[in-house]
mmCIF file of C-alpha atoms in Angstrom:
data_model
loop_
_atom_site.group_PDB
_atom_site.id
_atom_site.type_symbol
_atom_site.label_atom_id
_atom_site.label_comp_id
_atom_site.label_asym_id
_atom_site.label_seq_id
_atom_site.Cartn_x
_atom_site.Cartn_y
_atom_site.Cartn_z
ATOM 1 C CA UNK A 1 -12.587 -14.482 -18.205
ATOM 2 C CA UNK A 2 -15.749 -12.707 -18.621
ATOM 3 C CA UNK A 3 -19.081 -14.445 -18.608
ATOM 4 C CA UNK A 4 -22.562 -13.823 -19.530
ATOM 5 C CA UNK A 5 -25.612 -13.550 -16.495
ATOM 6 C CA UNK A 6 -28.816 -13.223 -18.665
ATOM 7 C CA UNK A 7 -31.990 -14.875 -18.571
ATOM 8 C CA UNK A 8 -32.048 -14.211 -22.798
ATOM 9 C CA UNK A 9 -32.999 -17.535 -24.346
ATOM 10 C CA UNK A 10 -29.072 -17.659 -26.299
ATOM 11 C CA UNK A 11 -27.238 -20.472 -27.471
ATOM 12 C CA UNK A 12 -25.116 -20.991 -24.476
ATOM 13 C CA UNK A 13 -26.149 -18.848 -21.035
ATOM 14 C CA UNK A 14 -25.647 -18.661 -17.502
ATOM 15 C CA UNK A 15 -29.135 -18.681 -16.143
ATOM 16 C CA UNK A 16 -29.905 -18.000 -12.338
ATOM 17 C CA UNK A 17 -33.338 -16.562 -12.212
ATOM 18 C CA UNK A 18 -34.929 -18.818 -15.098
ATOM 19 C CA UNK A 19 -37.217 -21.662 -14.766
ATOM 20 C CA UNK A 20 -35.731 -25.233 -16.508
ATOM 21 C CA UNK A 21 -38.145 -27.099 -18.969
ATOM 22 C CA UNK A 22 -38.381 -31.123 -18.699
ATOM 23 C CA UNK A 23 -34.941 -33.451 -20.018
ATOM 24 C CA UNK A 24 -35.829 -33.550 -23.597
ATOM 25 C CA UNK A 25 -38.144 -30.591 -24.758
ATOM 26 C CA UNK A 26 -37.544 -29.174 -27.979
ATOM 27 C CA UNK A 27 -36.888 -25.022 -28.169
ATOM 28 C CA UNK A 28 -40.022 -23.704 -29.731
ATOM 29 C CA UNK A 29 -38.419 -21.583 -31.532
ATOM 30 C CA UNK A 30 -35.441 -23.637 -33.218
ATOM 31 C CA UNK A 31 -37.231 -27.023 -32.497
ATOM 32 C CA UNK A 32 -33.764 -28.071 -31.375
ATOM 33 C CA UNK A 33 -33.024 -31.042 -29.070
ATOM 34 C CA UNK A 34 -32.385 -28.932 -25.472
ATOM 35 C CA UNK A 35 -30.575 -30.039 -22.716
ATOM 36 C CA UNK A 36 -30.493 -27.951 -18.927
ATOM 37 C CA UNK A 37 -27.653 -28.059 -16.643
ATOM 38 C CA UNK A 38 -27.832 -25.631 -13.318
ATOM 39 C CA UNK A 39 -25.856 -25.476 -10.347
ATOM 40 C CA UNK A 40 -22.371 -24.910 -9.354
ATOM 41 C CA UNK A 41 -21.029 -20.940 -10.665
ATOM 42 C CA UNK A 42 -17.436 -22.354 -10.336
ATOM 43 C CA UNK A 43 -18.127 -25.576 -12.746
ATOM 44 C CA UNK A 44 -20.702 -23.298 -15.077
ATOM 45 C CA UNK A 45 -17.857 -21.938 -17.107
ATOM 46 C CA UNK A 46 -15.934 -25.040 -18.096
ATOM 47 C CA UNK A 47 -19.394 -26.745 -18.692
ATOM 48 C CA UNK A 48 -20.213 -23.543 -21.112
ATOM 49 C CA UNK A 49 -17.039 -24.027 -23.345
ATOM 50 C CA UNK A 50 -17.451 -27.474 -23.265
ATOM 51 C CA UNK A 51 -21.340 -26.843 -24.298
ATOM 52 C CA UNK A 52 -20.023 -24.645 -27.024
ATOM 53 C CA UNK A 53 -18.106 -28.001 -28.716
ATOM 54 C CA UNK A 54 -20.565 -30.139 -28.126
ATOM 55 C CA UNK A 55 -23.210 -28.264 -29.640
ATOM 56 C CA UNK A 56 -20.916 -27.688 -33.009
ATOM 57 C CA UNK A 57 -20.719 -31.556 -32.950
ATOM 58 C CA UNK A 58 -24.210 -32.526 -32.724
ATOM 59 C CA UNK A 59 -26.074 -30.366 -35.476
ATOM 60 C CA UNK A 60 -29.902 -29.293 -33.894
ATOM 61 C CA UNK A 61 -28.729 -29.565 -29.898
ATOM 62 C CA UNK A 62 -28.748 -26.305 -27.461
ATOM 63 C CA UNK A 63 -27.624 -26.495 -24.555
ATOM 64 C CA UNK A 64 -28.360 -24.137 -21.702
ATOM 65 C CA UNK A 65 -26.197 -23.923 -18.712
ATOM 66 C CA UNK A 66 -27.638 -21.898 -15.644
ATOM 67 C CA UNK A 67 -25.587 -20.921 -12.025
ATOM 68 C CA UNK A 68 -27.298 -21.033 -8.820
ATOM 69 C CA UNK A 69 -24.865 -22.826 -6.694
ATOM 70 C CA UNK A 70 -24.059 -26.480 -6.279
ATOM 71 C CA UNK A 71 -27.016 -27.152 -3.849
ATOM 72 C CA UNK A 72 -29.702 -25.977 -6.271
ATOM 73 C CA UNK A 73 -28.079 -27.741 -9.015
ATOM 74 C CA UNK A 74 -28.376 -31.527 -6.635
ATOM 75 C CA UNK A 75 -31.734 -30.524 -5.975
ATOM 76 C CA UNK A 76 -32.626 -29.996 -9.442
ATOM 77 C CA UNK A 77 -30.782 -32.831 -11.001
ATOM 78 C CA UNK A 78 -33.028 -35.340 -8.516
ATOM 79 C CA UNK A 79 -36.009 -33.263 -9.003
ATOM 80 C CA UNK A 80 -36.109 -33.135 -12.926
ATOM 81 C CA UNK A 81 -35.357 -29.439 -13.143
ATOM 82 C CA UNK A 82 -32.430 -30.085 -14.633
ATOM 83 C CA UNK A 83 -30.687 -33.408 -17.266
ATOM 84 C CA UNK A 84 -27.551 -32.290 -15.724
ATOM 85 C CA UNK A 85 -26.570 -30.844 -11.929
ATOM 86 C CA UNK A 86 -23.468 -29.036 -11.061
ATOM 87 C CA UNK A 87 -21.537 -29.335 -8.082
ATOM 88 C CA UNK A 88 -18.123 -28.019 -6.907
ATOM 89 C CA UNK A 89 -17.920 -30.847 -4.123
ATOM 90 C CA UNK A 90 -19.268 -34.267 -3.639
ATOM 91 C CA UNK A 91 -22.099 -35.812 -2.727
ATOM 92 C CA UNK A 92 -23.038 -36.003 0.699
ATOM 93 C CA UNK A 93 -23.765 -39.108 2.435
ATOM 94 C CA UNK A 94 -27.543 -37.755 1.855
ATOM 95 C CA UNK A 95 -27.450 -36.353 -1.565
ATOM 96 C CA UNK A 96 -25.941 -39.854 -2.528
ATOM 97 C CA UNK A 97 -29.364 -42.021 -2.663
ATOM 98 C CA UNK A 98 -30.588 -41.960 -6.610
ATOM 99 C CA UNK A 99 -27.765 -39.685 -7.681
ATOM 100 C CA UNK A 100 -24.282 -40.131 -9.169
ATOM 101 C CA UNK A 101 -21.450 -37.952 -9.845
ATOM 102 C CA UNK A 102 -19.684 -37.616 -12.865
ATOM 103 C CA UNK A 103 -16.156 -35.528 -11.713
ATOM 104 C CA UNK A 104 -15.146 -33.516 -14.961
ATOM 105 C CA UNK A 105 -12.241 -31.645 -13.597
ATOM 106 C CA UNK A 106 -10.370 -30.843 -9.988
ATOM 107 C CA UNK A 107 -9.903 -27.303 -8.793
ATOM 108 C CA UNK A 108 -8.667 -25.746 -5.171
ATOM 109 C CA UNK A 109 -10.161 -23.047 -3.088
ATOM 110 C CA UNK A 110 -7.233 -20.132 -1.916
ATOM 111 C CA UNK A 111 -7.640 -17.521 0.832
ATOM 112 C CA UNK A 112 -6.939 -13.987 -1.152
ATOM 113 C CA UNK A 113 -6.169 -10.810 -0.019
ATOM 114 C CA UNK A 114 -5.478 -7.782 -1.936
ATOM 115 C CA UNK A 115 -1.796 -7.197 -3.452
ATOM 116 C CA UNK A 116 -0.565 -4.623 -1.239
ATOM 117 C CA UNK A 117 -1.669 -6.585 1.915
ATOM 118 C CA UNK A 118 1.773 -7.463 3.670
ATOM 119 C CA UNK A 119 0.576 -10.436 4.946
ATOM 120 C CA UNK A 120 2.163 -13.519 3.266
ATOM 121 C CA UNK A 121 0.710 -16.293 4.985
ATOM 122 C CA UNK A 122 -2.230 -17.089 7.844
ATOM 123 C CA UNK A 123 -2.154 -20.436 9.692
ATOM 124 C CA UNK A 124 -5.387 -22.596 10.163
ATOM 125 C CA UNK A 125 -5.593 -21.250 13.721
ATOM 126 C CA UNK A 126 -5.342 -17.389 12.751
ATOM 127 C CA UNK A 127 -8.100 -17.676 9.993
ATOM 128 C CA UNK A 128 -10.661 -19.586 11.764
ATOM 129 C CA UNK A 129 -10.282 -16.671 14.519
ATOM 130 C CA UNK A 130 -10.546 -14.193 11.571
ATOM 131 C CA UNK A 131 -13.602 -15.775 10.404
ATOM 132 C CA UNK A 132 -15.024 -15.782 14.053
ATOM 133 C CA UNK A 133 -14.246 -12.416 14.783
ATOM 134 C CA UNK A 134 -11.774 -13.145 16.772
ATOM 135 C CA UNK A 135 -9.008 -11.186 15.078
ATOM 136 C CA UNK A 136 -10.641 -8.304 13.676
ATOM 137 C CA UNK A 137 -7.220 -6.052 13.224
ATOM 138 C CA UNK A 138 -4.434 -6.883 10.271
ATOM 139 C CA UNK A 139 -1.859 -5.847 12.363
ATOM 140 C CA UNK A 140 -2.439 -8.865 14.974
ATOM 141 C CA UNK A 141 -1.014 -11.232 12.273
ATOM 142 C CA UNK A 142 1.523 -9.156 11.120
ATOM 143 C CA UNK A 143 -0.314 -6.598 8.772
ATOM 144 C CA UNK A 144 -1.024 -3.092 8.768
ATOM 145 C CA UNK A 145 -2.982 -1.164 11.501
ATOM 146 C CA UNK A 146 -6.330 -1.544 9.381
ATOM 147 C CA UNK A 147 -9.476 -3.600 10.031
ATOM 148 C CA UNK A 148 -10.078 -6.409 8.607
ATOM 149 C CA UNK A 149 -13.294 -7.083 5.773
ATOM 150 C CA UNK A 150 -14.295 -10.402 6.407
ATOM 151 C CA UNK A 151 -15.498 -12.077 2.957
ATOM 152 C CA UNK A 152 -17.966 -14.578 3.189
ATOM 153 C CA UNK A 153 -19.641 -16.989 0.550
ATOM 154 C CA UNK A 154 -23.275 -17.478 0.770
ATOM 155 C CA UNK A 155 -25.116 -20.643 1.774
ATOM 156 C CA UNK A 156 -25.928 -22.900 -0.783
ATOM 157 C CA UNK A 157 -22.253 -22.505 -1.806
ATOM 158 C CA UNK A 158 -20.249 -25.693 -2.474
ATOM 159 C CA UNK A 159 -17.220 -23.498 -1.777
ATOM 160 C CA UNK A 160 -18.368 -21.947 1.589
ATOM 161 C CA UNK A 161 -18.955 -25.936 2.344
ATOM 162 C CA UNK A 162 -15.617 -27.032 1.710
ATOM 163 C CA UNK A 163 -14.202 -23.846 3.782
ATOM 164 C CA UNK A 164 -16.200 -24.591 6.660
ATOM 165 C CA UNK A 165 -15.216 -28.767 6.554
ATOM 166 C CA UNK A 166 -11.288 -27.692 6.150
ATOM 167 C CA UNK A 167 -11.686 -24.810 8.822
ATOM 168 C CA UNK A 168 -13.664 -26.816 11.094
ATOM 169 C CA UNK A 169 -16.147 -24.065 11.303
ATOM 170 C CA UNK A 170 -20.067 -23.751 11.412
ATOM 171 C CA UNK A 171 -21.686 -21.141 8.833
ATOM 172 C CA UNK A 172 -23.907 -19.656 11.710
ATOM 173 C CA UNK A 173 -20.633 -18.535 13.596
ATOM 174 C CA UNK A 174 -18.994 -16.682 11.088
ATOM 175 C CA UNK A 175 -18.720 -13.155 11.228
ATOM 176 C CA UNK A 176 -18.924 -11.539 8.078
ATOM 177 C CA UNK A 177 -18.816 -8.311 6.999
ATOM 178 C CA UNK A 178 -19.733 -8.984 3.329
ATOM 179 C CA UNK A 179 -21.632 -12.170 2.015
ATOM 180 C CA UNK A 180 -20.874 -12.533 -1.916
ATOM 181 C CA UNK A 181 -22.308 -15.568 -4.305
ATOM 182 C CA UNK A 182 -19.902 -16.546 -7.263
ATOM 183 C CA UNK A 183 -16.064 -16.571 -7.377
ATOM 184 C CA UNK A 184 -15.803 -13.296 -9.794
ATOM 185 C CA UNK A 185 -17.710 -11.451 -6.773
ATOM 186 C CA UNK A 186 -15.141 -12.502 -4.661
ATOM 187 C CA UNK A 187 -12.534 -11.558 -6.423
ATOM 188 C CA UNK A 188 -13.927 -8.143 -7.341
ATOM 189 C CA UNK A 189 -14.765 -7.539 -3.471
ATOM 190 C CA UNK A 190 -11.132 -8.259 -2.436
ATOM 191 C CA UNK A 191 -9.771 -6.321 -5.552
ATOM 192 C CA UNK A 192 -11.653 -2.949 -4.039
ATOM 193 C CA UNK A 193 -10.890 -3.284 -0.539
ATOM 194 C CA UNK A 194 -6.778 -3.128 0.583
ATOM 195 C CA UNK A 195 -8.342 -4.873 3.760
ATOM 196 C CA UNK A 196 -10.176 -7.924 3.198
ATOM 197 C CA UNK A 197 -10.314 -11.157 3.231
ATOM 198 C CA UNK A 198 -12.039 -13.822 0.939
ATOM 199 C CA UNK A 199 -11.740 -17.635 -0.484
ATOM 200 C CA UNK A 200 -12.545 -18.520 -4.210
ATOM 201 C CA UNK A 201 -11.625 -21.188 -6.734
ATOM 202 C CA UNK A 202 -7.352 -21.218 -7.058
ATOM 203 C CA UNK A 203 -8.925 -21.229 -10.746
ATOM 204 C CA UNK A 204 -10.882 -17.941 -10.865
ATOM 205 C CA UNK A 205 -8.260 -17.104 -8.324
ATOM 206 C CA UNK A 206 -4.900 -17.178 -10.289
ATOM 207 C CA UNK A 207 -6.356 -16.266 -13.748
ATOM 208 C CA UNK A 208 -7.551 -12.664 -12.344
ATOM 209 C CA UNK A 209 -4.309 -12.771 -10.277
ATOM 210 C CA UNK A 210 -1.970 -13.305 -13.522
ATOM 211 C CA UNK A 211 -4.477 -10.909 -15.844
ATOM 212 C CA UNK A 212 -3.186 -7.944 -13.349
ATOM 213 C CA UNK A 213 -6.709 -8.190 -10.801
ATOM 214 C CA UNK A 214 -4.426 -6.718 -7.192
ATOM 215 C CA UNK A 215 -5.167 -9.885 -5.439
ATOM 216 C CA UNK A 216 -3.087 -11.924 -4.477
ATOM 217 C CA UNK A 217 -3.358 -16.341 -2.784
ATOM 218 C CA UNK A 218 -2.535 -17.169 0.653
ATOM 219 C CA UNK A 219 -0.528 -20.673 1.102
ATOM 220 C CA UNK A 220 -2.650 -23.078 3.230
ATOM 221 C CA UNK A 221 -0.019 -25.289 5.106
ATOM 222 C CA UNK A 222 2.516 -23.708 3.858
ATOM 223 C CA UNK A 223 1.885 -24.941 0.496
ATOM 224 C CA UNK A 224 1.515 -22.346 -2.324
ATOM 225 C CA UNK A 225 -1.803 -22.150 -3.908
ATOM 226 C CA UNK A 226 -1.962 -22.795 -7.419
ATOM 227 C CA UNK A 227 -3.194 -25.175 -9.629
ATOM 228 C CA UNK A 228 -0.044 -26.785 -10.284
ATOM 229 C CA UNK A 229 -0.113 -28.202 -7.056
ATOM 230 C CA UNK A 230 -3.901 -29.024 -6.842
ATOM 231 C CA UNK A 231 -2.498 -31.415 -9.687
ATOM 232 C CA UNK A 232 0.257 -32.948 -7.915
ATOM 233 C CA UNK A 233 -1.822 -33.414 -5.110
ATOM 234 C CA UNK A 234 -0.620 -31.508 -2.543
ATOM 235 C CA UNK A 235 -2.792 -28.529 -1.748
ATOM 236 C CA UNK A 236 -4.730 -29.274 1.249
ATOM 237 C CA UNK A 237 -7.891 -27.596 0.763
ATOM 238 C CA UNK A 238 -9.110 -29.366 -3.159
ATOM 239 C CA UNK A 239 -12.712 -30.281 -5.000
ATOM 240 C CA UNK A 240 -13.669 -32.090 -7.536
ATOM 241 C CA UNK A 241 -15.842 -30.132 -10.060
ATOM 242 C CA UNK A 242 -18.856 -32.391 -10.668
ATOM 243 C CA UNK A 243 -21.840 -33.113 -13.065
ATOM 244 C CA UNK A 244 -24.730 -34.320 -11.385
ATOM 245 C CA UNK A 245 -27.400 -36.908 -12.537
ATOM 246 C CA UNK A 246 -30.288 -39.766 -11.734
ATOM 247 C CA UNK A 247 -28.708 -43.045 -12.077
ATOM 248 C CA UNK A 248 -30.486 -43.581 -15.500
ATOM 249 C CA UNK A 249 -29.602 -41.063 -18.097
ATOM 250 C CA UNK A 250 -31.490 -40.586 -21.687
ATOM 251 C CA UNK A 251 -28.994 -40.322 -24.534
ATOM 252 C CA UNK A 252 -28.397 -36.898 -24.875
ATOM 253 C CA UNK A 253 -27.423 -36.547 -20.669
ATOM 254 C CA UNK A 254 -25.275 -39.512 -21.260
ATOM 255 C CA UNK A 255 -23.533 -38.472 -25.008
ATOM 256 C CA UNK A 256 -23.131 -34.968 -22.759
ATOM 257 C CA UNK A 257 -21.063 -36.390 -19.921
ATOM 258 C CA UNK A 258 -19.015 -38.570 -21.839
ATOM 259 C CA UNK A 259 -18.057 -35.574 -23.630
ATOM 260 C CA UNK A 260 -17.187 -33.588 -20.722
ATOM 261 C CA UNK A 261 -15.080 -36.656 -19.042
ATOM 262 C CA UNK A 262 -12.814 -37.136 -22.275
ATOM 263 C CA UNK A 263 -9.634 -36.004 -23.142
ATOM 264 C CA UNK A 264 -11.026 -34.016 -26.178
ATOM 265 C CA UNK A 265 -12.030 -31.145 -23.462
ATOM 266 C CA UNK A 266 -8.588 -31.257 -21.944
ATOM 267 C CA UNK A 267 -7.468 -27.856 -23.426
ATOM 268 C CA UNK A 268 -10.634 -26.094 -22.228
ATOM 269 C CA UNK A 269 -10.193 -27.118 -18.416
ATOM 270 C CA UNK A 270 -6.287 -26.174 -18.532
ATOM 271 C CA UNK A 271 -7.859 -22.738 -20.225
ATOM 272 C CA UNK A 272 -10.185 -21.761 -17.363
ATOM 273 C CA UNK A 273 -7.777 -22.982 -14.472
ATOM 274 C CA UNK A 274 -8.749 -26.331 -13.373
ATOM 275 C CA UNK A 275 -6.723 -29.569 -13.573
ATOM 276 C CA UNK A 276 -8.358 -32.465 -15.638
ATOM 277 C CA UNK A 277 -9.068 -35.590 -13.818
ATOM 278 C CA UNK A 278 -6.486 -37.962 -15.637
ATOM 279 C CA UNK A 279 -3.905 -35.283 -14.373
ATOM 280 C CA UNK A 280 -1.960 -36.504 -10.916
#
């Protein structure tokens, strides 16, 4: 699963430095119809693939997807940056004034460690005092005499939000050793390091895991982390993956998210990890 970071004006991109044009604007070079979606680097993949389809259905549309994480994408969506937000967690009881979310797909966030870490399992307890440098030795929950590389996700994160809310923890206490941005970083970090510790989409998570990546997901409660059970419900620590908009949408936003909430993209969620929504 290998995706694009350019700021190249392309078809279908992933976006985090460029600037968004108003809902509507033509390209000036194609004169096609162009729609902007930024945000979430966990929901920018699915909403590429899905992009991809939609743009072969509706002859003279681009769309351009850009990451940035889910709080720029809120902010844009109610700003006019952006037709389209994305968000890998609800809307707060702020965010919720004017805006409305459009839940596309579910997903689950797993603790990993690299493959040849010995430890099987951490308890809430153990990785909150991980994450507050309170255990800063492997072999104090049953791993090797190493210490441990605390993984962190950076703010702005809608994954480092739903850690801290299941953890019970506050960002400013966290003592990290490494502060990454999207899941792939994550991943790779972990990958290189036989000692640390990080928490990405069960998605991004168990692809890399089953394409040979040495990582390998931690249980939370006891309950294995996969996305098999984020669609039966019971992994504790779940998201829904979220497009963003103003409560009125012009016809293209709204032809968009209908699009991405039917069946027809069913395939392309299963593809990239996540569980569709009609899925229990």
């Amino acid at each position: 699963m290998k995706f694009l970071l350019s700021c190249l004006l392309v078809s279908i991109s992933f976006l985090p430095a460029c600037q968004s044009r108003p809902s509507g604007e033509a390209s000036a070079s194609s004169g096609a119809a162009r729609l902007v979606l930024t945000g979430s680097s966990t929901v920018a993949p699915l909403a590429a693939e899905i992009a991809k389809r939609f743009e072969a259905k509706n002859d003279g549309v681009r769309v351009d997807v850009q990451t940035g994480g889910s709080s720029r994408g809120i902010a844009d969506a109610r700003s006019g940056l952006a037709d389209i937000g994305m968000a890998s967690r609800g809307l707060k009881a702020g965010e919720q004034d004017g805006l409305v979310a459009h839940t596309i797909a579910r997903d689950g966030i797993a603790l990993i460690v690299h493959s040849d870490n010995t430890v099987k399992e951490l308890t809430d307890q153990q990785v909150r005092s991980i994450y507050l440098g309170g255990i800063t030795n492997w072999r104090e929950v049953g791993g090797p005499d190493a210490e441990i590389t605390v993984v962190n996700k950076a703010s702005g994160r809608a994954t480092l939000e739903v850690f801290l809310a299941h953890f019970d923890l506050e960002e400013t206490a966290i003592e990290a050793d490494v502060v990454i941005g999207d899941n792939e970083q994550g991943v790779k970090t972990v990958a290189g390091n036989p000692h640390a510790i990080g928490y990405v989409s069960i998605g991004t998570a168990e692809f890399n895991s089953q394409d040979g990546v040495p990582i390998r997901l931690l249980p939370a409660g006891s309950v294995e982390a996969s996305t098999a059970n984020v669609a039966k419900g019971l992994f504790p620590i779940g998201r829904p993956l979220n497009l963003v908009t103003t409560g009125e949408l012009d016809e293209l936003s709204k032809s968009f998210i209908e699009y991405a909430s039917s069946s027809e993209v069913h395939d392309l969620v299963r593809d990239l990890y996540f569980v569709p929504v009609s899925v229990q």
